Amino acid sequence: MALRLATLMAALALAACTPVTFSHDAVIDFQTFDSVYVQPIVVDGNTIFDGYSISLQQDLVGELRDRSGFRSVTTEPDGRYVTVLSVELYVTENYDPIFDDDDDDDDRFTVEASWYLRTLDGDRIDGGSASEDGDYLEDTAREVIGEIAHRYLRAYRL
Amino acid sequence: MVRWLGARRWVVASGSTAVFAIAALAAKPAAADETAFGVQGETMLIEDKTVAGLSVYGFYSMFGLQLGFALAWLDEEDPRPPIEGSFIGGLFHVHALVRFAVMQPLTLRAGTGLDAWLLWGIDEDEQKYAMPLVLEARFHVGDHLNLFVQPRYYLIASDGLEIGVAPDGDEGSPFLVTVGVGGEW
């Protein structure tokens, strides 16, 4: 009896190979909108972030080149692109004057992003917002930048 | 972005659940004071992909919890972005289960939980989630060793997680079947 059950289980298992597909549909038509100019990122908020705008813009360009469906991603406003990506970040340093001491290690940061993808005529193609909390400003900002790049992930079907 | 499966699949899921429920009602609950802990190696039987990993579980009487992690690869490398290779990512699962002793040496289990497909091989932020209906037949070979077959059916799944559909659109079984070997104490 036991042997029969084991044989039946094995037979059922071997007969049951299932196809599985992982897929993603791109949020925009990358055939039509195949290139993007990433504007310098506007950073505002209640803390100090000197130089972050340029480094975050470079981060976003790198991420889009690696992960997105855009054939061309540039920071040069030379007109050789069909879309423009504008990103604004608002950084909040969360500091409790009663419970936190002067040590900056106690601080947490909230980075909120909003972005718009437009044609050269200014027509909106796509946009969105994202928010992350974290202990380190740079890492938290990069997580938000990663979310923007993930939004434009190239289509796949595996 | 979550997709509820269509009516046809609900009929399949309801039917298989009913069959399992009848079998479970005919069976005996596991002894009330019987605790069990186990670890198991497992693989999913998927066309053109390999998914293999480990799970641990614990039961008190009829009720238990299982945690598992598996890694997933394409059987053949795909040079096209975004994967550029064969590694797809990982599958983390947590399932709440009930078990029934049907007859020596067979135990049935059923449950539900969360399957999280973390597709790092495709993109670092790419994830798909599903709520499975899990049914399982476990065959106890000796005092500690057992073999199992576990079909699972996704009641809810993220967009882009298609069970029973090949990349070229061909359709197959909607059940994901896991087989494995475990040790239980």
XYZ file of C-alpha atoms in Angstrom:
343
model
C 0.000 0.000 0.000
C 2.745 2.416 0.990
C 4.705 1.687 -2.153
C 1.605 2.285 -4.294
C 0.982 5.629 -2.653
C 4.574 6.682 -3.161
C 4.464 5.608 -6.791
C 1.194 7.480 -7.333
C 2.618 10.623 -5.755
C 5.742 10.430 -7.894
C 3.730 9.861 -11.068
C 1.425 12.785 -10.316
C 4.400 15.019 -9.623
C 6.244 14.131 -12.793
C 3.119 14.682 -14.889
C 2.563 18.078 -13.387
C 5.264 20.329 -14.827
C 3.582 23.706 -14.955
C 4.454 26.608 -17.210
C 5.082 29.822 -15.298
C 5.641 33.255 -16.801
C 6.980 36.390 -15.202
C 6.140 39.471 -17.204
C 5.986 43.228 -17.052
C 4.287 45.665 -19.407
C 6.145 48.922 -19.805
C 4.225 51.944 -18.496
C 4.932 53.947 -21.646
C 5.519 53.069 -25.282
C 9.310 52.911 -25.521
C 9.080 52.532 -29.295
C 7.603 56.022 -29.503
C 9.273 57.577 -26.462
C 12.696 56.056 -26.838
C 14.893 58.822 -25.445
C 14.810 61.082 -22.408
C 16.536 64.171 -21.127
C 16.813 64.052 -17.323
C 16.647 67.573 -15.948
C 18.726 68.549 -12.906
C 16.834 67.320 -9.875
C 15.259 70.015 -7.743
C 15.965 69.330 -4.064
C 14.219 71.236 -1.310
C 13.427 70.694 2.331
C 14.423 71.475 5.889
C 17.974 70.148 5.898
C 21.322 70.659 4.157
C 22.029 68.751 0.966
C 24.791 70.581 -0.898
C 25.667 68.996 -4.210
C 22.976 66.339 -4.004
C 21.125 67.616 -7.032
C 23.934 66.769 -9.446
C 24.867 63.446 -7.868
C 21.235 62.326 -7.715
C 20.740 63.336 -11.349
C 23.754 61.180 -12.260
C 22.373 58.327 -10.162
C 19.032 58.535 -11.912
C 20.646 58.606 -15.342
C 22.726 55.547 -14.471
C 19.714 53.674 -13.151
C 17.604 54.537 -16.195
C 20.383 53.405 -18.547
C 20.638 50.092 -16.687
C 17.004 49.324 -16.077
C 14.632 51.342 -18.239
C 13.301 50.878 -21.728
C 14.744 54.186 -22.940
C 17.273 53.639 -25.713
C 18.979 56.940 -24.884
C 19.225 58.767 -21.546
C 21.018 62.102 -21.399
C 21.728 65.069 -19.153
C 22.591 67.299 -22.121
C 19.734 69.598 -23.212
C 20.770 69.374 -26.851
C 17.335 68.633 -28.256
C 18.223 65.107 -29.388
C 15.533 63.443 -27.302
C 11.768 63.102 -27.415
C 10.877 63.270 -23.713
C 11.918 65.276 -20.659
C 11.933 63.876 -17.124
C 11.564 66.414 -14.284
C 12.078 65.278 -10.699
C 11.557 67.210 -7.478
C 12.639 65.903 -4.093
C 11.510 67.260 -0.762
C 13.684 66.195 2.169
C 12.468 66.342 5.752
C 14.853 65.779 8.626
C 12.762 64.376 11.459
C 14.153 65.633 14.737
C 12.365 65.478 18.056
C 13.642 68.388 20.213
C 12.390 66.727 23.395
C 13.573 63.132 23.058
C 16.518 63.432 20.656
C 19.908 64.601 21.890
C 22.281 66.618 19.720
C 23.692 63.525 18.098
C 22.805 63.502 14.390
C 22.612 59.707 14.554
C 19.159 60.050 16.098
C 17.768 61.818 13.043
C 15.631 60.172 10.428
C 14.940 61.469 6.975
C 11.886 61.428 4.808
C 12.452 61.897 1.101
C 9.393 62.591 -1.030
C 9.664 62.664 -4.791
C 7.328 63.750 -7.519
C 8.150 63.413 -11.174
C 6.742 64.137 -14.596
C 7.638 62.791 -18.002
C 6.678 65.158 -20.799
C 7.019 65.484 -24.534
C 9.024 68.379 -25.940
C 5.694 70.147 -26.459
C 5.000 69.898 -22.741
C 2.302 67.239 -22.945
C 2.375 64.975 -19.933
C 3.106 61.315 -20.737
C 3.481 59.925 -17.232
C 4.199 60.949 -13.676
C 4.078 59.821 -10.118
C 5.229 60.204 -6.574
C 7.167 58.158 -4.055
C 8.307 58.466 -0.464
C 10.903 56.717 1.669
C 12.074 57.001 5.272
C 15.559 56.160 6.426
C 18.431 56.841 8.797
C 20.794 58.102 6.092
C 19.804 60.880 3.737
C 21.915 59.767 0.796
C 20.727 56.160 0.947
C 17.116 57.197 1.373
C 17.309 59.575 -1.584
C 18.869 56.808 -3.696
C 16.019 54.460 -2.785
C 13.539 57.015 -4.078
C 15.594 57.489 -7.249
C 15.542 53.700 -7.659
C 11.755 53.720 -7.445
C 11.580 56.274 -10.255
C 13.891 54.134 -12.416
C 11.821 51.034 -11.624
C 8.732 52.857 -12.853
C 10.291 52.874 -16.339
C 11.462 49.263 -16.234
C 11.687 47.770 -19.692
C 9.067 45.214 -20.655
C 9.958 41.565 -20.223
C 8.340 38.175 -20.536
C 10.259 35.171 -19.205
C -1.552 45.783 -8.859
C -3.263 42.530 -8.022
C -5.266 40.303 -10.294
C -8.123 38.101 -9.132
C -8.224 34.924 -11.131
C -11.131 34.241 -13.432
C -14.274 32.244 -12.734
C -12.997 29.081 -14.402
C -10.060 28.929 -12.049
C -12.250 29.604 -9.037
C -14.262 26.534 -10.012
C -11.042 24.491 -10.168
C -9.890 25.843 -6.815
C -13.275 25.303 -5.159
C -13.533 21.772 -6.539
C -10.078 20.741 -5.358
C -10.729 22.310 -1.965
C -13.992 20.385 -1.662
C -12.272 17.092 -2.530
C -9.591 17.826 0.019
C -12.157 18.833 2.647
C -14.055 15.558 2.185
C -10.819 13.605 2.551
C -9.886 15.637 5.603
C -13.286 15.097 7.232
C -12.870 11.385 6.734
C -9.457 11.586 8.325
C -8.438 11.958 11.939
C -6.975 15.195 13.272
C -3.415 14.841 14.420
C -3.127 14.062 18.129
C -3.791 17.150 20.232
C -0.546 16.936 22.141
C 1.616 16.037 19.181
C 4.172 18.629 18.229
C 6.401 18.280 15.228
C 9.234 20.246 13.712
C 10.673 19.610 10.328
C 13.061 20.738 7.652
C 12.748 19.853 4.013
C 14.430 20.257 0.659
C 12.083 20.945 -2.206
C 11.828 21.727 -5.859
C 8.995 23.105 -7.939
C 8.089 21.289 -11.116
C 8.092 24.165 -13.594
C 8.677 24.061 -17.332
C 11.967 25.591 -18.447
C 12.752 26.941 -14.984
C 14.394 25.482 -11.904
C 13.161 26.503 -8.470
C 14.711 24.756 -5.478
C 15.072 25.569 -1.805
C 14.547 24.736 1.834
C 11.641 25.091 4.257
C 11.197 24.684 7.970
C 7.923 24.042 9.741
C 6.450 23.500 13.133
C 3.121 21.969 14.168
C 1.231 21.892 17.391
C -1.630 19.453 17.135
C -3.351 20.174 13.808
C -1.986 23.658 13.277
C 1.346 24.693 11.917
C 3.444 27.322 10.230
C 5.936 26.849 7.436
C 8.629 29.240 6.212
C 10.669 28.635 3.115
C 13.061 30.136 0.661
C 13.991 28.970 -2.807
C 16.103 30.266 -5.667
C 14.921 30.356 -9.272
C 16.759 30.080 -12.577
C 15.903 29.778 -16.231
C 17.007 26.394 -17.557
C 18.622 28.155 -20.499
C 20.360 31.502 -20.328
C 18.505 34.398 -21.901
C 20.898 37.011 -23.284
C 18.184 39.639 -23.637
C 17.841 42.430 -21.089
C 16.683 42.729 -18.411
C 17.885 39.319 -17.245
C 21.176 38.841 -19.150
C 21.769 35.361 -17.791
C 19.703 32.713 -16.106
C 19.209 33.812 -12.493
C 15.644 34.994 -11.887
C 15.544 35.576 -8.139
C 14.054 34.036 -5.033
C 10.756 32.800 -3.675
C 9.995 33.412 -0.023
C 6.901 31.807 1.427
C 5.077 31.727 4.726
C 2.138 29.358 4.980
C -0.304 28.614 7.787
C -1.318 24.958 7.594
C -3.623 22.361 9.113
C -2.797 18.656 8.986
C -4.799 15.461 9.126
C -3.636 11.905 9.635
C -5.453 10.023 6.883
C -3.942 6.591 7.357
C -0.498 5.376 8.150
C 1.783 6.466 6.595
C -0.036 9.346 4.872
C -0.726 12.842 6.183
C -2.677 15.566 4.378
C -2.060 19.254 4.854
C -3.886 22.324 3.640
C -3.364 26.009 4.110
C -2.737 29.419 2.724
C -0.331 32.301 3.184
C 1.951 34.457 1.125
C 4.309 33.697 -1.737
C 6.730 36.542 -2.487
C 8.675 36.217 -5.731
C 11.661 38.553 -5.369
C 12.925 38.878 -8.930
C 16.376 40.399 -8.309
C 17.784 38.760 -11.409
C 15.396 40.847 -13.487
C 15.462 44.083 -11.494
C 16.427 44.848 -7.914
C 12.981 46.267 -7.133
C 10.918 43.786 -9.124
C 8.594 41.711 -6.935
C 5.435 39.668 -7.450
C 3.133 38.458 -4.716
C 0.485 35.781 -4.519
C -1.896 34.214 -2.026
C -1.833 30.471 -2.556
C -4.204 27.681 -1.663
C -1.876 24.882 -0.595
C -2.786 21.185 -0.510
C -0.259 18.539 0.369
C 0.110 14.783 0.650
C 3.018 13.687 2.862
C 4.198 10.126 2.871
C 6.163 9.050 5.967
C 8.876 6.625 4.975
C 10.318 5.997 8.420
C 10.299 7.492 11.892
C 11.701 10.795 10.677
C 11.918 10.767 6.892
C 9.072 11.799 4.617
C 8.329 12.568 0.980
C 5.704 15.023 -0.130
C 3.780 16.356 -3.107
C 2.297 19.803 -2.712
C 0.114 21.396 -5.375
C -0.585 25.053 -4.807
C -3.050 27.276 -6.559
C -2.859 31.052 -6.620
C -6.131 32.628 -5.506
C -4.746 36.156 -5.894
C -1.599 37.151 -7.745
C 0.241 40.268 -8.848
C -0.015 41.320 -12.455
C 2.676 39.602 -14.444
C 2.757 36.399 -12.392
C 1.117 33.883 -14.689
C 0.821 30.298 -13.458
C -0.159 27.791 -16.117
C 0.851 30.080 -18.968
C 4.097 29.735 -20.902
C 5.943 32.820 -22.171
C 4.734 32.004 -25.697
C 1.119 31.946 -24.468
C 0.610 28.167 -24.385
C -1.549 27.116 -21.472
C -0.934 24.255 -19.049
C -1.867 23.149 -15.567
C -2.764 26.028 -13.220
C -1.274 24.153 -10.260
C 2.272 24.743 -9.109
C 3.534 21.413 -7.815
C 6.336 21.166 -5.271
C 7.957 17.860 -4.407
C 10.542 17.221 -1.776
C 12.009 15.209 1.003
C 11.913 16.175 4.657
C 13.000 15.203 8.103
C 10.563 15.527 10.999
C 11.040 15.285 14.763
